[in-house]
Amino acid sequence: MRAFDFATASTVSDALKLARPGSAFLAGGTTLVDLMKLDVMTPDRVIDVNALPLKGIKLRDGALHIGAMERMGDVAAHPVVTSVHPMISRALLLSASGQLRNMASIGGNLMQRTRCDYFRDVTSACNKRLPGSGCPALTGINRGHAILGTSDSCVATHASDVAVAFVALEAQVVLRSSDGDRTVPLEDFYRLPGSTPERENVLGPGELITEVVVPTLSWARHSTYLKIRDRQSYEFALTSVAAAISLKRGVVQDVRLAAGGVGTKPWRLRAVEEALKGGVAMERTFSDAVESAVDGARPLAHNAFKPSLLKRSIVRALLDAAGVR
Amino acid sequence: MIGHDVDRVDGRIKVTGAAPYAADTKIPGVTYGYLVTSTVGRGQITGMDTAAALASPGVLAVYTPFNPLKLFAYVQEQNDERLPPLQDKEIRFFGQAIGFVVAETWEQARDAAGLITTTYQQQPPITEFPGRTLQKFDEVEEVVGAQTLGDITFTASYTTPFQHHCAMEPHATVATWNNDHLTVYTVSQGALLVQRRLSETLGVDPVKIHVLSPHVGGGFGGKWGNWAQVPLACAASRALGRPVKAVLTREQVFAMAGHRPMTRQTISMTCTADGKLTSIVNDGVTSRGLGGNWSESVANWTLTTYASPNIRVTKTIMPLNLGAATVMRAPGEANGSFALESAMDELAEQLGIDPVEMRLRNYATLVPNTGKPWSSKHLDECYRRGAEEFGWSRRAKQVRATVDGDWLVGTGMATATYGASRGQASIKVRLYPNGTASVSGTAADLGTGQYTVFAILAADELGIPVARVRPELGDSTSPAAANAGGSNSTCTNGPAVQVAARSVQTELITLAVTNPRSPFHGKDPASIVYRDGSVSSGGLTMSFGTLLTTCDVGGVEAIGTSPRLVDPEHGYRSFGAHFCEVRVHRLTGEPRVTRWLSVCDAGTIVNTKAARSQIQGAVVMGIGQALLEATEVDASARFTNANLASYLVPVHADVPRIDVRFLDHPDPLVSGLGAKGIGELGIVGVAGAIANAVHHATGVRVRDLPITLDKLLG
């Protein structure tokens, strides 16, 4: 850990004024403080945003509004969330541990860094941490790494669960800077690594996430968030699937699908969604529709099982969401 | 009192945080040492620039191979590093200690350590373990004509990865000198191991080294040896004239404080058509970290488990550029049993014989490799009682035959055995005027329940409540008792506690008849009876507390010694049988353990509550070994997942209810107490039982641990 300035902001505009290149906003600290201890993140100024008035969970204008400073645990337990979008609650409860969920904020969750063990070790090269230094994960230990959206520079998996649910539900993030607010679909908020894996999202310097807006979906109760991992709790996903499905007399009317644990960002599965529409909700239909989920997948030495596991996970999630066997 | 559920006497101070662990030690004026570690896996250090670190705030000293603290060569083998730190410039493994920064605060030491730049002449590290693959292994190959003793043959190879102990408490040492006397507070599985090692490497008379290790937050073998922070903290403290505290980070614990080696076993067996083994060959391969000397005799479990007229085991060692491999709970046996118990299951299936029946048909009534009788063995009762309670007879004959919703259900079983013995131990028991007693020995309680064993056995002999006995462990000035390793603590220390508690009664009676203030003064000692905490004679009864108070003495004490067991005529082991149920999801393949029963034959059980916990904990660790735990090494020779988020140990959700039964047949030969060891027995066979249950559920045989879902997707 390196020496740094510490500042506390009580208003959003204060926070924005305190921000400068090389500064970092501190919310729950469950990623930032960890990575500062490891020297992976070395901000010269840390701005505590915990006192900012970015709280509140409300249903307004056909959308669920979640303040960026709401804690994961509070969002997961909120009755509006559990009734409007149970998938969000489920994704949160399958994340981290109770202690971490009590601290980590929703805004911070969307900003969490990858669990790639090369990113987290400063003795290793890493293009995300030290641009141009190389990517040992390509040829090293890569069982947990991504198969979709990867590049020759980076194969790091995006770690968030709730972001996968948000992308399936077409959530937007509200970003505030000194120029005012802008709203970006979460799917477009994240960048693919390409040749610049250090740039993970479209946030400008000193820009702050203030809110997540999730449109309501009349059939959102027929949904699930499935997380597959070796350990039954307190582990990041090998694969995860956010699925919501609308059925009429057993026929798929509409469907939302996104995957985690496999992509360099939360991965919306539009081609699979299209293939499912109009089909009879049954295992055979689901199995036939999932092939396109792994289009463009680039498996590595140790994660060659992930395309198969992803397809199987989607089928399982659809069976759960549709309530059919 | 022996053989009942007794709460841990140290339970309350542990759960309230009052128990002092090494890193909790507070000494005025303490300084902090931070280890600098190598960032390459093999080579020579050509230079270290420490100028910036030395100029950094609060820094008192920077020690490196260019400016070392003098440490003499290690003599006693402790399954840890071959060489003391900083005495040479060779890099044997990634994460090797190459520097020690001492500063006024821990943060200052750590920050200064980060300012040191090191140059190396690098060589490519050796990290490849031939024959291991992340892919599923091939199905069984039949070997025809390769062996001639039987008419059925079977051959298969089984592999296991690197694993780490992951004790909750990281390695910590606090050293302080008073003139030429050293006091050291450290993690350890035996205070005498620390004293001996420090005496050798510091060149100090052992009587001038006082080691204190009263509480240890888990050891599992990883705290048997004395890793780099121990000599460095002590030597730096001597050089600086200040107390020094050094605590390893979790990453440093993974890199330099020992690991379970990687192994491969190739088992070939022949048997008659009715399943009687005619030969067993196990060719074992083990890695050895070049930081140390130790390697695992992984095939040796095969020597003593099943009856066969021909048994041969071999051992091949693969040296790798890694820190020392070391003992980890049931070293050899935990990995060895995975292979043989899997192979027995495979052979039983090939023959159409039930796995329990297969084991009974090959029951070793004598020690297989020596032909000697056992001191005691009730393994057949473990099998039968386990099968009965578990409902084994209802098991489907075919694999992949039981389905519950989307889950494939299977059951499996395996044998557990672990060596038993009795070493020499001395224990002091002292009686006090307030009616209490203390029991002391250098033994260690790693969370095992040894404190409570001392209290129970002393209370039982003295006839007083457990609450009136104060056990004192982890102090090198106490009489020499057993270190905590090899499942040896209770079987070695227990008899010595009994001897000491009986001897102190004699001392008390002597006092009673010789002290002029005693109401028993002048009586024939033979006329005095000690019973239930009191002495009596001729109608007069007095508690020992009252007697000591009346005589106005501070106490009486006795040291009792129980000798090493020397019995060339018998084989000594603890035994058990595990039965489990596993579920595997038909689509996504994740294996989950859902039922568990272990039946153990470990002689006298002193405290059934802690013993049950001990077996349950070992089964949990075995579930980790079977399904989750693997430390990965890449070409740089770094353990890449050296943290507790990436190295997976079981969480509560992974662990079902674990039922444990003890047969409670005292071993008549091991000691008067009749207790054999249980610390390691519980993990032996767990991975095999799970692998067998996974096969029964899915039809897939996984011979490479851990059994992760990718190996079951088909």
Short mmCIF file of C-alpha atoms in Angstrom, two decimals, chain A residues 8-226:
data_model
loop_
_atom_site.label_atom_id
_atom_site.label_comp_id
_atom_site.label_asym_id
_atom_site.label_seq_id
_atom_site.Cartn_x
_atom_site.Cartn_y
_atom_site.Cartn_z
CA THR A 8 -14.56 12.99 2.48
CA ALA A 9 -17.33 14.41 0.32
CA SER A 10 -20.80 15.21 1.61
CA THR A 11 -22.35 16.27 -1.70
CA VAL A 12 -21.99 14.86 -5.19
CA SER A 13 -20.62 18.15 -6.48
CA ASP A 14 -18.00 18.15 -3.70
CA ALA A 15 -17.01 14.64 -4.68
CA LEU A 16 -16.69 15.61 -8.32
CA LYS A 17 -14.60 18.67 -7.41
CA LEU A 18 -12.25 16.56 -5.28
CA ALA A 19 -11.73 14.08 -8.08
CA ARG A 20 -8.64 14.35 -10.23
CA PRO A 21 -6.59 12.02 -12.40
CA GLY A 22 -5.23 9.27 -10.17
CA SER A 23 -7.97 9.60 -7.55
CA ALA A 24 -10.45 6.90 -6.61
CA PHE A 25 -13.90 7.02 -5.05
CA LEU A 26 -14.30 4.88 -1.94
CA ALA A 27 -17.71 3.34 -1.24
CA GLY A 28 -17.84 -0.01 0.57
CA GLY A 29 -14.13 -0.52 -0.05
CA THR A 30 -14.49 -4.25 -0.62
CA THR A 31 -12.57 -4.06 -3.90
CA LEU A 32 -10.58 -0.85 -3.60
CA VAL A 33 -9.07 -1.43 -0.17
CA ASP A 34 -8.19 -5.03 -1.03
CA LEU A 35 -6.42 -4.01 -4.20
CA MET A 36 -4.66 -1.09 -2.52
CA LYS A 37 -3.25 -3.50 0.06
CA LEU A 38 -1.89 -5.59 -2.81
CA ASP A 39 -0.47 -2.50 -4.57
CA VAL A 40 -2.66 -3.35 -7.56
CA MET A 41 -4.52 -0.05 -7.26
CA THR A 42 -2.40 2.89 -6.20
CA PRO A 43 -4.62 5.98 -6.11
CA ASP A 44 -2.91 9.09 -4.80
CA ARG A 45 -6.22 10.39 -3.48
CA VAL A 46 -9.11 8.43 -2.04
CA ILE A 47 -12.47 10.23 -1.86
CA ASP A 48 -14.95 8.76 0.59
CA VAL A 49 -18.41 8.93 -1.01
CA ASN A 50 -20.29 7.03 1.70
CA ALA A 51 -22.00 10.18 2.96
CA LEU A 52 -23.38 11.16 -0.45
CA PRO A 53 -27.18 11.28 -0.75
CA LEU A 54 -27.26 8.49 -3.33
CA LYS A 55 -29.58 6.20 -1.46
CA GLY A 56 -33.12 5.07 -2.13
CA ILE A 57 -34.92 2.21 -3.82
CA LYS A 58 -38.07 3.36 -5.58
CA LEU A 59 -40.49 2.39 -8.30
CA ARG A 60 -41.00 5.43 -10.50
CA ASP A 61 -42.16 5.91 -14.09
CA GLY A 62 -42.18 2.19 -14.85
CA ALA A 63 -38.69 1.62 -13.63
CA LEU A 64 -36.90 0.48 -10.51
CA HIS A 65 -34.46 3.17 -9.34
CA ILE A 66 -31.59 2.06 -7.10
CA GLY A 67 -29.27 4.67 -5.59
CA ALA A 68 -25.61 3.93 -6.23
CA MET A 69 -24.79 3.99 -2.50
CA GLU A 70 -27.37 1.37 -1.55
CA ARG A 71 -25.61 -1.66 -0.06
CA MET A 72 -25.88 -5.01 -1.84
CA GLY A 73 -27.48 -6.61 1.19
CA ASP A 74 -30.11 -3.89 1.53
CA VAL A 75 -31.01 -4.07 -2.17
CA ALA A 76 -31.28 -7.86 -2.03
CA ALA A 77 -33.69 -7.69 0.92
CA HIS A 78 -35.79 -4.75 -0.29
CA PRO A 79 -39.46 -5.71 -0.79
CA VAL A 80 -39.79 -3.64 -3.96
CA VAL A 81 -36.78 -5.39 -5.47
CA THR A 82 -37.92 -8.86 -4.46
CA SER A 83 -41.39 -8.24 -5.88
CA VAL A 84 -40.49 -6.33 -9.06
CA HIS A 85 -37.22 -7.99 -9.99
CA PRO A 86 -36.55 -11.09 -7.88
CA MET A 87 -33.70 -11.94 -10.28
CA ILE A 88 -31.73 -8.97 -8.94
CA SER A 89 -32.19 -10.09 -5.37
CA ARG A 90 -31.16 -13.62 -6.21
CA ALA A 91 -28.05 -12.51 -8.09
CA LEU A 92 -27.00 -10.39 -5.13
CA LEU A 93 -27.60 -13.11 -2.56
CA LEU A 94 -25.43 -15.52 -4.55
CA SER A 95 -22.59 -12.97 -4.50
CA ALA A 96 -19.76 -12.63 -2.02
CA SER A 97 -20.62 -13.21 1.65
CA GLY A 98 -23.06 -11.62 4.08
CA GLN A 99 -20.33 -9.43 5.54
CA LEU A 100 -19.24 -8.16 2.13
CA ARG A 101 -22.83 -7.55 1.01
CA ASN A 102 -23.38 -5.41 4.09
CA MET A 103 -20.55 -3.12 2.99
CA ALA A 104 -20.39 -3.20 -0.80
CA SER A 105 -22.48 -0.63 -2.69
CA ILE A 106 -24.37 -1.18 -5.91
CA GLY A 107 -22.28 1.44 -7.71
CA GLY A 108 -19.12 -0.14 -6.37
CA ASN A 109 -20.29 -3.59 -7.42
CA LEU A 110 -20.54 -2.40 -11.01
CA MET A 111 -16.98 -1.05 -10.73
CA GLN A 112 -15.45 -4.18 -9.18
CA ARG A 113 -12.30 -5.46 -10.80
CA THR A 114 -11.64 -8.90 -12.19
CA ARG A 115 -10.52 -11.81 -9.99
CA CYS A 116 -7.79 -12.78 -12.49
CA ASP A 117 -4.91 -13.98 -10.27
CA TYR A 118 -2.38 -12.33 -12.57
CA PHE A 119 -4.13 -8.95 -12.31
CA ARG A 120 -3.98 -9.29 -8.54
CA ASP A 121 -0.28 -10.19 -8.35
CA VAL A 122 2.06 -7.26 -8.93
CA THR A 123 5.01 -9.53 -9.68
CA SER A 124 3.18 -10.75 -12.80
CA ALA A 125 2.76 -8.96 -16.10
CA CYS A 126 -0.80 -7.79 -16.80
CA ASN A 127 -2.04 -5.56 -19.60
CA LYS A 128 -4.97 -4.41 -17.49
CA ARG A 129 -2.79 -3.36 -14.57
CA LEU A 130 0.32 -2.35 -16.49
CA PRO A 131 -0.61 -1.68 -20.13
CA GLY A 132 1.74 -3.31 -22.61
CA SER A 133 3.34 -5.67 -20.09
CA GLY A 134 1.66 -8.78 -21.50
CA CYS A 135 -0.96 -11.33 -20.45
CA PRO A 136 0.36 -14.44 -18.65
CA ALA A 137 -3.19 -15.80 -18.32
CA LEU A 138 -3.29 -16.62 -22.03
CA THR A 139 -0.78 -19.40 -21.49
CA GLY A 140 -0.89 -19.73 -17.71
CA ILE A 141 -3.55 -20.90 -15.29
CA ASN A 142 -6.84 -19.87 -16.91
CA ARG A 143 -9.61 -22.17 -15.73
CA GLY A 144 -11.66 -19.25 -14.46
CA HIS A 145 -11.04 -16.98 -17.41
CA ALA A 146 -13.36 -15.71 -20.10
CA ILE A 147 -14.17 -17.34 -23.41
CA LEU A 148 -16.27 -14.51 -24.87
CA GLY A 149 -15.21 -10.97 -25.71
CA THR A 150 -11.56 -11.81 -25.10
CA SER A 151 -8.59 -10.41 -26.96
CA ASP A 152 -4.93 -11.23 -27.28
CA SER A 153 -4.36 -8.60 -24.61
CA CYS A 154 -6.79 -9.80 -21.96
CA VAL A 155 -8.98 -12.76 -21.08
CA ALA A 156 -10.07 -11.57 -17.63
CA THR A 157 -13.60 -12.45 -16.59
CA HIS A 158 -15.98 -9.75 -15.43
CA ALA A 159 -16.71 -10.65 -11.84
CA SER A 160 -20.10 -9.11 -11.00
CA ASP A 161 -23.23 -11.21 -10.64
CA VAL A 162 -25.78 -8.45 -10.35
CA ALA A 163 -24.43 -6.76 -13.48
CA VAL A 164 -25.43 -9.88 -15.41
CA ALA A 165 -28.97 -9.61 -14.10
CA PHE A 166 -28.99 -5.88 -14.86
CA VAL A 167 -27.84 -6.47 -18.45
CA ALA A 168 -30.55 -9.09 -18.96
CA LEU A 169 -33.10 -6.58 -17.66
CA GLU A 170 -31.70 -3.78 -19.86
CA ALA A 171 -30.77 -1.60 -16.91
CA GLN A 172 -29.21 1.81 -17.38
CA VAL A 173 -26.70 3.63 -15.24
CA VAL A 174 -26.91 7.34 -14.52
CA LEU A 175 -23.47 8.96 -14.60
CA ARG A 176 -22.77 12.41 -13.22
CA SER A 177 -19.87 14.68 -14.03
CA SER A 178 -19.31 18.42 -13.86
CA ASP A 179 -21.04 18.52 -17.24
CA GLY A 180 -24.23 17.09 -15.74
CA ASP A 181 -25.98 13.70 -15.94
CA ARG A 182 -25.97 11.19 -18.73
CA THR A 183 -27.65 7.81 -18.95
CA VAL A 184 -25.95 4.79 -20.49
CA PRO A 185 -27.28 1.26 -20.95
CA LEU A 186 -25.21 -0.91 -18.62
CA GLU A 187 -24.42 -3.24 -21.50
CA ASP A 188 -22.71 -0.31 -23.27
CA PHE A 189 -21.14 0.99 -20.05
CA TYR A 190 -18.60 -1.83 -20.18
CA ARG A 191 -15.94 -1.96 -22.87
CA LEU A 192 -14.46 -5.04 -24.44
CA PRO A 193 -10.75 -5.30 -23.65
CA GLY A 194 -9.46 -5.14 -27.24
CA SER A 195 -5.97 -3.72 -27.08
CA THR A 196 -6.82 -1.43 -24.13
CA PRO A 197 -7.96 -3.75 -21.32
CA GLU A 198 -7.07 -1.09 -18.75
CA ARG A 199 -10.13 0.86 -19.94
CA GLU A 200 -12.98 -1.20 -18.58
CA ASN A 201 -15.90 1.19 -18.98
CA VAL A 202 -17.00 4.51 -20.46
CA LEU A 203 -16.72 6.51 -17.23
CA GLY A 204 -14.89 9.77 -17.83
CA PRO A 205 -12.30 11.08 -15.39
CA GLY A 206 -14.01 12.08 -12.17
CA GLU A 207 -17.39 10.80 -13.34
CA LEU A 208 -19.53 9.05 -10.73
CA ILE A 209 -22.31 6.46 -10.97
CA THR A 210 -25.28 7.89 -9.11
CA GLU A 211 -28.11 5.51 -9.89
CA VAL A 212 -29.13 2.29 -11.60
CA VAL A 213 -32.46 2.33 -13.43
CA VAL A 214 -34.08 -1.01 -14.25
CA PRO A 215 -37.21 -0.97 -16.43
CA THR A 216 -40.00 -3.11 -15.07
CA LEU A 217 -40.99 -6.20 -16.97
CA SER A 218 -44.48 -7.60 -16.54
CA TRP A 219 -43.21 -11.18 -16.66
CA ALA A 220 -40.13 -10.66 -14.54
CA ARG A 221 -41.39 -13.00 -11.86
CA HIS A 222 -40.73 -15.90 -14.25
CA SER A 223 -37.05 -15.49 -13.89
CA THR A 224 -34.01 -16.87 -12.19
CA TYR A 225 -30.34 -16.25 -11.66
CA LEU A 226 -28.36 -19.48 -11.81
#
